[in-house]
mmCIF file of N, CA and C in Angstrom:
data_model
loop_
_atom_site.group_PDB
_atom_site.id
_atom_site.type_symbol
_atom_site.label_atom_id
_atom_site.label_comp_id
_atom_site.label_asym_id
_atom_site.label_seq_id
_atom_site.Cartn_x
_atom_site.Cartn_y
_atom_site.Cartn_z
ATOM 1 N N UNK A 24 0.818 -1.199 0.000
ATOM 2 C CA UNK A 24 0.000 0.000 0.000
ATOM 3 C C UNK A 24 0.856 1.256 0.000
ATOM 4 N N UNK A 25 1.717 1.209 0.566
ATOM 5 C CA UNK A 25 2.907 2.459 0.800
ATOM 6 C C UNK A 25 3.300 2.740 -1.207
ATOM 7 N N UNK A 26 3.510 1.959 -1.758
ATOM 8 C CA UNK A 26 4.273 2.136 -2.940
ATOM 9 C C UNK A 26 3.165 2.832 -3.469
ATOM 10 N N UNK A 27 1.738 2.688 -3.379
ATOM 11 C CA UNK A 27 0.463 2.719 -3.631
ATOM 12 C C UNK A 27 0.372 4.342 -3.225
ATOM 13 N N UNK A 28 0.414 4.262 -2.187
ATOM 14 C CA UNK A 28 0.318 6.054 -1.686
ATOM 15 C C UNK A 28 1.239 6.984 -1.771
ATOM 16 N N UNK A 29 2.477 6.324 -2.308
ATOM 17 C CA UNK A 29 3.986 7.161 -2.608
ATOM 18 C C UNK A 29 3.221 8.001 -3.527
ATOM 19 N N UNK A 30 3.121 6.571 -4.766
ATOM 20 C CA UNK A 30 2.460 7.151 -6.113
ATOM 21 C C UNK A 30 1.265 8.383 -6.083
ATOM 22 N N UNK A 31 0.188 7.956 -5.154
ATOM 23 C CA UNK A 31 -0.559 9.050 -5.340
ATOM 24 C C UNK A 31 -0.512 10.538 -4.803
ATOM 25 N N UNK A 32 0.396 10.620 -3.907
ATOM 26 C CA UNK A 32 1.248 11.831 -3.360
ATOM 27 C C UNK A 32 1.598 12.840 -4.065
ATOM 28 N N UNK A 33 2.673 11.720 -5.219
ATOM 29 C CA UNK A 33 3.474 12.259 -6.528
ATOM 30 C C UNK A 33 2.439 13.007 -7.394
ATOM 31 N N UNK A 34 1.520 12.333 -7.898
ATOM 32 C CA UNK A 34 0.424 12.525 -8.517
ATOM 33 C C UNK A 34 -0.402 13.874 -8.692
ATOM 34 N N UNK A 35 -0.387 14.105 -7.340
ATOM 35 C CA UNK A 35 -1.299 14.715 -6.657
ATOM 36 C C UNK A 35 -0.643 16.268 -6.141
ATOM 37 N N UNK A 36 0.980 16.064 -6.433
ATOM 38 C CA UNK A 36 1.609 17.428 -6.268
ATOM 39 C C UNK A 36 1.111 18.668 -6.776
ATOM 40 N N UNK A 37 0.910 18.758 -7.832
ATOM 41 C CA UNK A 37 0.424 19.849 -8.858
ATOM 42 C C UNK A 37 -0.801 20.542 -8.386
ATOM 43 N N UNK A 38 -1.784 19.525 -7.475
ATOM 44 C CA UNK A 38 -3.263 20.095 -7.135
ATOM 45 C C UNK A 38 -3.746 20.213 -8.015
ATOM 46 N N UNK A 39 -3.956 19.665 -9.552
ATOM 47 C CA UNK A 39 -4.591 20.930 -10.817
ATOM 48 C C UNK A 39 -6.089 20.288 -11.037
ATOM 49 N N UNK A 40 -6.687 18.932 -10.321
ATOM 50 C CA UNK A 40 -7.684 18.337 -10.004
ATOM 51 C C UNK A 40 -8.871 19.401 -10.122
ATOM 52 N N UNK A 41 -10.354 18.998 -10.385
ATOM 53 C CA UNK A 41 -11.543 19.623 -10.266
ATOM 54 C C UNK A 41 -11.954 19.922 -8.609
ATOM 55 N N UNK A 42 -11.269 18.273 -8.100
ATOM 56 C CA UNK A 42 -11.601 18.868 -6.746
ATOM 57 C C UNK A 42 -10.892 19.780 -5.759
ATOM 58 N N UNK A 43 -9.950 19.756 -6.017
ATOM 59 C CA UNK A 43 -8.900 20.899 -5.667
ATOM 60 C C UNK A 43 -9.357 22.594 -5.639
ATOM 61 N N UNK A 44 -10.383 22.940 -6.519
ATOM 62 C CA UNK A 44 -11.045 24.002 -6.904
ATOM 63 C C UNK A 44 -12.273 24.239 -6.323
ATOM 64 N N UNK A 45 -13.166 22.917 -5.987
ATOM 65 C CA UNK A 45 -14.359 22.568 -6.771
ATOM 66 C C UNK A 45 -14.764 21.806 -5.795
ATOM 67 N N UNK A 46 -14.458 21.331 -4.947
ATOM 68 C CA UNK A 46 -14.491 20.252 -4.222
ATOM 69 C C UNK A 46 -14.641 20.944 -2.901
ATOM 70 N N UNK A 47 -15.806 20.154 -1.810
ATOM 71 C CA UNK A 47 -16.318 20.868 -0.639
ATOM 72 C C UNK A 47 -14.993 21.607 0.608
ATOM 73 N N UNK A 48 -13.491 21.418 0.345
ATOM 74 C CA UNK A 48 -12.783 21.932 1.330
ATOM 75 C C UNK A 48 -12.420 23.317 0.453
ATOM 76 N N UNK A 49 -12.077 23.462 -0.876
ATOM 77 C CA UNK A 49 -12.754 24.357 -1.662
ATOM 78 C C UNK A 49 -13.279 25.272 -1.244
ATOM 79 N N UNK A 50 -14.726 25.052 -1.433
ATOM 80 C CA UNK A 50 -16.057 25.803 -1.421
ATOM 81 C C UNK A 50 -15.638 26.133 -0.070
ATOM 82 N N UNK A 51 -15.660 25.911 1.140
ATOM 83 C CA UNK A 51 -15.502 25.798 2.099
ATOM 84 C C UNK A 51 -14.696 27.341 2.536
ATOM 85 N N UNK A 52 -13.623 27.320 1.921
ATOM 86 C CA UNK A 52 -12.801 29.022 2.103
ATOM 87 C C UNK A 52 -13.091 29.688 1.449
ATOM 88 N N UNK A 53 -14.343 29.836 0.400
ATOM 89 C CA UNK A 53 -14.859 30.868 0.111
ATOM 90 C C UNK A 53 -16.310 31.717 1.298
ATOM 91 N N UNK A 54 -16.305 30.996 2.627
ATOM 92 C CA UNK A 54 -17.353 31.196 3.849
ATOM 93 C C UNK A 54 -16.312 32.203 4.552
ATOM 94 N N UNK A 55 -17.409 32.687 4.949
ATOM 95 C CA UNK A 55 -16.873 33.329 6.204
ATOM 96 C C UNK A 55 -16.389 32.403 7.787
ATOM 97 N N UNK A 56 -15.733 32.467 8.611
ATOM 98 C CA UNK A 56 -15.157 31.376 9.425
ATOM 99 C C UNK A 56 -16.323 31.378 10.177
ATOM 100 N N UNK A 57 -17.323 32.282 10.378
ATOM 101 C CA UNK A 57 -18.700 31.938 11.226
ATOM 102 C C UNK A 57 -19.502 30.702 10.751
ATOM 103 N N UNK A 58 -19.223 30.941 9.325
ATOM 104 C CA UNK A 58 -20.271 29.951 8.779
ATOM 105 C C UNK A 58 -20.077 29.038 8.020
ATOM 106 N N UNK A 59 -18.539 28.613 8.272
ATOM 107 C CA UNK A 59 -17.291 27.714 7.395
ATOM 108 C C UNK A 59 -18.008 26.062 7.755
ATOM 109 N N UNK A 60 -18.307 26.179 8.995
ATOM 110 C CA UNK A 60 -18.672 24.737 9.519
ATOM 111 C C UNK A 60 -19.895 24.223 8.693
ATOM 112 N N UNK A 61 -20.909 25.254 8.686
ATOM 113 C CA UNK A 61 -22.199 25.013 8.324
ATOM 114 C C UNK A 61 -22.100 24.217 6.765
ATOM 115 N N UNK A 62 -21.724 25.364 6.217
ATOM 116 C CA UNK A 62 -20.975 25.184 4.797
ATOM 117 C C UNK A 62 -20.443 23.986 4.464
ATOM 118 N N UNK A 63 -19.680 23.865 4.912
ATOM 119 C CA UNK A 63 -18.969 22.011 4.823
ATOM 120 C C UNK A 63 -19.980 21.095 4.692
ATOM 121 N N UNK A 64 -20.468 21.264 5.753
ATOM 122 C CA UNK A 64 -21.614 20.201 5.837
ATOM 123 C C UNK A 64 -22.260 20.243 4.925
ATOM 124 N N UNK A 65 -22.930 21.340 4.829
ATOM 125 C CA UNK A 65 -23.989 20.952 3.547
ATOM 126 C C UNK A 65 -23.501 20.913 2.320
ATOM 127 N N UNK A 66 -22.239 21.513 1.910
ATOM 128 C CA UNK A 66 -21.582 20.994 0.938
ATOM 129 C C UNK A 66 -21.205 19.430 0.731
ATOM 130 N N UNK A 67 -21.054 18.837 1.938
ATOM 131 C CA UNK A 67 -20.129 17.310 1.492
ATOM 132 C C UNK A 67 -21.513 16.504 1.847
ATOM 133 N N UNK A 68 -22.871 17.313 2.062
ATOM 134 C CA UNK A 68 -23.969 16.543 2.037
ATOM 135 C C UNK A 68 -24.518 16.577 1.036
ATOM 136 N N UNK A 69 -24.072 17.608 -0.371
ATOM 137 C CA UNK A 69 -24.806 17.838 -1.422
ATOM 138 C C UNK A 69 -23.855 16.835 -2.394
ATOM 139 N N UNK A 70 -22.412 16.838 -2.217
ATOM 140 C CA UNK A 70 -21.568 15.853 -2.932
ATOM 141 C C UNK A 70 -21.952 14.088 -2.931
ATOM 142 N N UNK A 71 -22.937 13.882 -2.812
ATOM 143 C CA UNK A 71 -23.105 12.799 -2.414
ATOM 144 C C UNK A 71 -23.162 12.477 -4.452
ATOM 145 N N UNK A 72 -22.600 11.541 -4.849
ATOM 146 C CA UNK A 72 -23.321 10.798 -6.424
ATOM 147 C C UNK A 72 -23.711 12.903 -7.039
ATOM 148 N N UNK A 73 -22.518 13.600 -7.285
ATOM 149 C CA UNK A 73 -22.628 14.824 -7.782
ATOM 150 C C UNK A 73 -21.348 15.433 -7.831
ATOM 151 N N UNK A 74 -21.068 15.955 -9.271
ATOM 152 C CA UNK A 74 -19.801 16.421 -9.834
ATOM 153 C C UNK A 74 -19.771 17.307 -8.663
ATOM 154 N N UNK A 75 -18.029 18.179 -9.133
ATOM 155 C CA UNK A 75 -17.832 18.881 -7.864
ATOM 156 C C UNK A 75 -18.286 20.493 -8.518
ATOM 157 N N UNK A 76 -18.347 20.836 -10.035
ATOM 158 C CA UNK A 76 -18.518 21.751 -10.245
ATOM 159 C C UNK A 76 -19.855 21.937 -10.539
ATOM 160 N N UNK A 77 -20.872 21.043 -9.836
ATOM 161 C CA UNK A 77 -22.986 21.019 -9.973
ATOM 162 C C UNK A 77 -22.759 21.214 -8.522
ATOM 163 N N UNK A 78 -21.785 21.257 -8.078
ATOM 164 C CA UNK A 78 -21.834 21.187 -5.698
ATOM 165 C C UNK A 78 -21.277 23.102 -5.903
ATOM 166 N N UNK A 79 -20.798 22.775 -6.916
ATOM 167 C CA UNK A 79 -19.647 24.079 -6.446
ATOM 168 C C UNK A 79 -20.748 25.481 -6.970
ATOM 169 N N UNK A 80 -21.637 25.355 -7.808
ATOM 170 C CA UNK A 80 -22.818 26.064 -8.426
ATOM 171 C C UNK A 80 -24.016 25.928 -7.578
ATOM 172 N N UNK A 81 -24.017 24.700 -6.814
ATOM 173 C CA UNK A 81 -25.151 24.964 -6.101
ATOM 174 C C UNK A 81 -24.975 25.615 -4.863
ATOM 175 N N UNK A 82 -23.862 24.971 -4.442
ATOM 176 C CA UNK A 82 -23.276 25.990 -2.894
ATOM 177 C C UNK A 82 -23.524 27.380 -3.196
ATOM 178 N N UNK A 83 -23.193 28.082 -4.462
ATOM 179 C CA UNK A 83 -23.353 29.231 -4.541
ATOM 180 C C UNK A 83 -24.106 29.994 -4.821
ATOM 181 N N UNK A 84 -25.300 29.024 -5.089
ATOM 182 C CA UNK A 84 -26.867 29.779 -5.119
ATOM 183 C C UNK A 84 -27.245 29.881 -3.677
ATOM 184 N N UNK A 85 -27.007 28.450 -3.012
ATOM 185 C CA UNK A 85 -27.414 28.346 -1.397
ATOM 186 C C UNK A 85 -27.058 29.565 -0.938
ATOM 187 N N UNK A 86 -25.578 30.541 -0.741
ATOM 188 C CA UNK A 86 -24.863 31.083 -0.087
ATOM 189 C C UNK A 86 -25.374 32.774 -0.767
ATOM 190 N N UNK A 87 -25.644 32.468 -2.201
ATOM 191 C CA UNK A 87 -26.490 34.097 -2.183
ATOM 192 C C UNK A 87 -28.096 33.913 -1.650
ATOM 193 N N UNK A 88 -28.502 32.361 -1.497
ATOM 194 C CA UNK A 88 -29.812 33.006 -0.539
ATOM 195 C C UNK A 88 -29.629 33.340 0.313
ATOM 196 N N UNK A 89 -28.438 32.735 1.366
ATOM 197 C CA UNK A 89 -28.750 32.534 3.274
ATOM 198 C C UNK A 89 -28.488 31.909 3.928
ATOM 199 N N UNK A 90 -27.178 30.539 3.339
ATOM 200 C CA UNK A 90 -26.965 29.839 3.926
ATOM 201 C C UNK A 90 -26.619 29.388 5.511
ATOM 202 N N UNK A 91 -27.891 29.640 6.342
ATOM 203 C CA UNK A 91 -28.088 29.429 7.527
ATOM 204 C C UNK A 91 -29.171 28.153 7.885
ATOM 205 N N UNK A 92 -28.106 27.370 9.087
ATOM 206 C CA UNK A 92 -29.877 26.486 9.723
ATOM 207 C C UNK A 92 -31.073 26.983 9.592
ATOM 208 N N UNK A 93 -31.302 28.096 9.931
ATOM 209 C CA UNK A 93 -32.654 28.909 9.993
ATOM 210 C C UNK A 93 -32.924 28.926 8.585
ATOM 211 N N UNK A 94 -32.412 29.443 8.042
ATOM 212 C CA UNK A 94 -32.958 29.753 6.373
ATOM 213 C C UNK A 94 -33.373 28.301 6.032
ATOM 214 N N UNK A 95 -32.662 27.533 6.025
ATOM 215 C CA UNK A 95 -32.862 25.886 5.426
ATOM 216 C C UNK A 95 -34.506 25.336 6.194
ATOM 217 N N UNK A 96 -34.489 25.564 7.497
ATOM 218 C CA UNK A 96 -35.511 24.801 8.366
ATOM 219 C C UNK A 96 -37.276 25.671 8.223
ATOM 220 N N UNK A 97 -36.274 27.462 8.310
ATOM 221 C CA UNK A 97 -37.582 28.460 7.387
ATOM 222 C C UNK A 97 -38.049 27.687 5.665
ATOM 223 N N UNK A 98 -37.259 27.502 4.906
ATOM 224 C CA UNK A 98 -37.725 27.945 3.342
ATOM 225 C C UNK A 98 -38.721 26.537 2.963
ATOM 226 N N UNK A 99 -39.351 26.831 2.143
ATOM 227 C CA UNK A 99 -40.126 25.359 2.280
ATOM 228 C C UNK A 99 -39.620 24.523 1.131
ATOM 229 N N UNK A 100 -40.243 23.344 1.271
ATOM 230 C CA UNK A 100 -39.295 22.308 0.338
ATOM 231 C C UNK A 100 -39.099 22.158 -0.771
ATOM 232 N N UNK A 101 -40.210 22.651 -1.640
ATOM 233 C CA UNK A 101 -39.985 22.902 -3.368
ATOM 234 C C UNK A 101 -39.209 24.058 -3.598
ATOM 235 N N UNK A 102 -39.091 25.132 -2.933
ATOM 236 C CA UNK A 102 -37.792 26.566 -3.053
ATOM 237 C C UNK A 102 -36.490 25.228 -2.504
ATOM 238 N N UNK A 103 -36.344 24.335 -1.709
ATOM 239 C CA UNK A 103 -34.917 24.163 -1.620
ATOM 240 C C UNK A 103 -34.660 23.473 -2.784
ATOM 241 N N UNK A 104 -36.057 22.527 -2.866
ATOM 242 C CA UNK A 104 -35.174 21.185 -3.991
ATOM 243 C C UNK A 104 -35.296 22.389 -5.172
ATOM 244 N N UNK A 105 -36.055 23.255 -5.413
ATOM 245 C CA UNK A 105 -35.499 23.822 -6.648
ATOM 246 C C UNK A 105 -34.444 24.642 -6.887
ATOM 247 N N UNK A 106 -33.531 24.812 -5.534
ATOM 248 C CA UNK A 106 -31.884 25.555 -5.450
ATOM 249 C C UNK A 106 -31.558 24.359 -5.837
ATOM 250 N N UNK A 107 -32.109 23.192 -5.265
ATOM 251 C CA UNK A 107 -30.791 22.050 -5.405
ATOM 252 C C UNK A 107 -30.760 21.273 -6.190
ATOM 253 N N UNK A 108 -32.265 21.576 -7.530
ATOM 254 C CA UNK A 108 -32.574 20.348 -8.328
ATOM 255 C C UNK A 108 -31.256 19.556 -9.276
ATOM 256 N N UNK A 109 -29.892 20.357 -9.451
ATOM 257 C CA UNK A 109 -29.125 19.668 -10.227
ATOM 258 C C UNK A 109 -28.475 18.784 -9.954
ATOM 259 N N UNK A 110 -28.560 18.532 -7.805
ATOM 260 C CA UNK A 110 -27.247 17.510 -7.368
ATOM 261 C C UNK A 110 -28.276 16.225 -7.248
ATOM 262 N N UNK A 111 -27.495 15.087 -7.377
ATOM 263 C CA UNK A 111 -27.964 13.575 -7.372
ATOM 264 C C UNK A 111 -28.811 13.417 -6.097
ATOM 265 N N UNK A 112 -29.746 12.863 -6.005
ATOM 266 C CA UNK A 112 -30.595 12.508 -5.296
ATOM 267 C C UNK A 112 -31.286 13.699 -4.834
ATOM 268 N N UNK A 113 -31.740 15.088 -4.988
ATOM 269 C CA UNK A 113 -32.460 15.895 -4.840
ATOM 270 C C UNK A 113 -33.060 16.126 -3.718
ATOM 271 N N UNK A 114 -34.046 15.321 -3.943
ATOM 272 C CA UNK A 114 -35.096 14.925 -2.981
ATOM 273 C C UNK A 114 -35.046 14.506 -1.745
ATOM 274 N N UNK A 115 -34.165 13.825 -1.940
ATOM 275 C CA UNK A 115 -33.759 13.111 0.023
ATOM 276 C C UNK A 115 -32.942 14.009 0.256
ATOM 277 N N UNK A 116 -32.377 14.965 -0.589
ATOM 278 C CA UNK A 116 -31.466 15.604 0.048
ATOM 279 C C UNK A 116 -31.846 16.625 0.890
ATOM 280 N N UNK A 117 -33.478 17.280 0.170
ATOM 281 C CA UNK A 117 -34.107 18.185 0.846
ATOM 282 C C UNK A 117 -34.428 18.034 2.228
ATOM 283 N N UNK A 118 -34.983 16.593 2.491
ATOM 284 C CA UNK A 118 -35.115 15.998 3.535
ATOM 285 C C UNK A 118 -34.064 15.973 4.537
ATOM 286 N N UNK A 119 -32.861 15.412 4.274
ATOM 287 C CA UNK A 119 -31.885 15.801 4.877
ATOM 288 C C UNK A 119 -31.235 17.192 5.342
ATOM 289 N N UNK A 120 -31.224 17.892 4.325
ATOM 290 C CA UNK A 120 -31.155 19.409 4.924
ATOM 291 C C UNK A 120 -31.588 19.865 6.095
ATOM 292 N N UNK A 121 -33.001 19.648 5.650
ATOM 293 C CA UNK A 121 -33.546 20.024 6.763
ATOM 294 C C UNK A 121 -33.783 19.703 8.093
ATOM 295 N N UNK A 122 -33.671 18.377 8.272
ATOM 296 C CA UNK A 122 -33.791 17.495 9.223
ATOM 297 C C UNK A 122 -32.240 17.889 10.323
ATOM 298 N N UNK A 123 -31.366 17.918 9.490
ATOM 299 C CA UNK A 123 -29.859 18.385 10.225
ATOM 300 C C UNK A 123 -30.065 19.510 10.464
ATOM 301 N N UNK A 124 -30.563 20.536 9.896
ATOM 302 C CA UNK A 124 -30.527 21.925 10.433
ATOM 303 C C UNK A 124 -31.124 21.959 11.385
ATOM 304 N N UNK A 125 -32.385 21.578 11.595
ATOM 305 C CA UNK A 125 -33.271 21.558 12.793
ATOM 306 C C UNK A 125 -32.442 20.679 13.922
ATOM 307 N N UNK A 126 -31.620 19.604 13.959
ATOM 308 C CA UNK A 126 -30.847 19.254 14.851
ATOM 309 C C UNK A 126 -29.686 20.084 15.208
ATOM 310 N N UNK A 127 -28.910 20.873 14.042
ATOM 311 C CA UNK A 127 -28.190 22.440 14.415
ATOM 312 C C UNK A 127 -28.774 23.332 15.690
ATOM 313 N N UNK A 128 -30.055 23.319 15.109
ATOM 314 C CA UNK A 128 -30.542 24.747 16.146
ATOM 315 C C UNK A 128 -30.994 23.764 17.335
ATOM 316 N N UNK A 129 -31.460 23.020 17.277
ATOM 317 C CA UNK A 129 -31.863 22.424 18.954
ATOM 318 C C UNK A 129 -30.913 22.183 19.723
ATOM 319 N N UNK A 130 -30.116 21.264 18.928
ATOM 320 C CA UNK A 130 -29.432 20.465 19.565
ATOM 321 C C UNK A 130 -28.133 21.782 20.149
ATOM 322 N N UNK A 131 -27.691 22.428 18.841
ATOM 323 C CA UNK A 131 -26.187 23.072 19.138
ATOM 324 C C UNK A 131 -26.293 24.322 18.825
ATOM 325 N N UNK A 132 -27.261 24.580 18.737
ATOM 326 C CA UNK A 132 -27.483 26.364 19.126
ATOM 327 C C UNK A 132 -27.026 27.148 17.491
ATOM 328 N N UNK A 133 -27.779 25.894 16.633
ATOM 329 C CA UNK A 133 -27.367 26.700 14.987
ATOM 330 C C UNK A 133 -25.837 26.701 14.520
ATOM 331 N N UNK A 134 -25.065 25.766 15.697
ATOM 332 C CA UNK A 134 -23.761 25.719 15.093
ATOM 333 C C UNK A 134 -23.066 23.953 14.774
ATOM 334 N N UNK A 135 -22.119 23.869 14.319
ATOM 335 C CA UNK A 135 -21.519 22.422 14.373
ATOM 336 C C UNK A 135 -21.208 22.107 15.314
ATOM 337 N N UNK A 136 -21.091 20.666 15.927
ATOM 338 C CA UNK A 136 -20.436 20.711 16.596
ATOM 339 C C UNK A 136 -19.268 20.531 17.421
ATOM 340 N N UNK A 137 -18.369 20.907 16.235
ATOM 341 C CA UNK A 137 -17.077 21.455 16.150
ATOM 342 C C UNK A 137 -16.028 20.796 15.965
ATOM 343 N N UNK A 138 -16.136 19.148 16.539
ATOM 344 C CA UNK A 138 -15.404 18.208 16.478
ATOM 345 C C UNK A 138 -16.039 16.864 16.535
ATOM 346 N N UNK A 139 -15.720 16.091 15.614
ATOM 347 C CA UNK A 139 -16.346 14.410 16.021
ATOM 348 C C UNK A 139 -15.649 13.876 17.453
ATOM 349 N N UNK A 140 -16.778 12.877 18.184
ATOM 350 C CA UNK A 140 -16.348 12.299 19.273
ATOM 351 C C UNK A 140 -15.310 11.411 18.810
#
């Protein structure tokens, strides 16, 4: 495996990849650090079976609506799936959105929480 990961190291020097650009750690430093966490998440929840540049276009419709728990758990579900109609699975995703945001604000006060156990 080592000779295996030498190689992809080498590979991988240049960065010149889609996801390198495009890809949710990406998207991610274009947030403000208040709302970097949020962002992630719903970015590497929208990457699911979805190019990185249909994540990287939709993040950025999300982020000129409002990308907040509140906004997601406020907007109703045909306005999200129709921000989000281009990433794979759509529909559950709406579901999911929302379902995590509403565990954001109860659970952690609208924020991440901050580190895995």
């Amino acid at each position: 495996w080592r000779s295996t990961y030498t190689l992809i190291e080498e590979l991988r020097k240049d960065r010149t990849a889609v996801v390198d650009s495009m890809g949710s750690e990406a998207i991610a430093e274009l947030s403000s650090p208040a709302d970097r966490e949020f962002h992630t998440l719903v970015s590497l929840m929208l990457s699911s079976q979805t190019k990185d540049t249909v994540n990287a276009a939709t993040m950025q419709k999300l982020r000129a609506y409002g990308l907040t728990p509140q906004r997601i758990v406020d907007i109703p579900e045909e306005e999200l799936d129709a921000m989000i109609y281009s990433v794979g699975f759509h529909n559950n995703k709406v579901k999911y959105l929302k379902a995590t945001s509403r565990i954001l604000l109860d659970d952690f006060g609208g924020r991440g929480a901050g580190s895995m156990p």
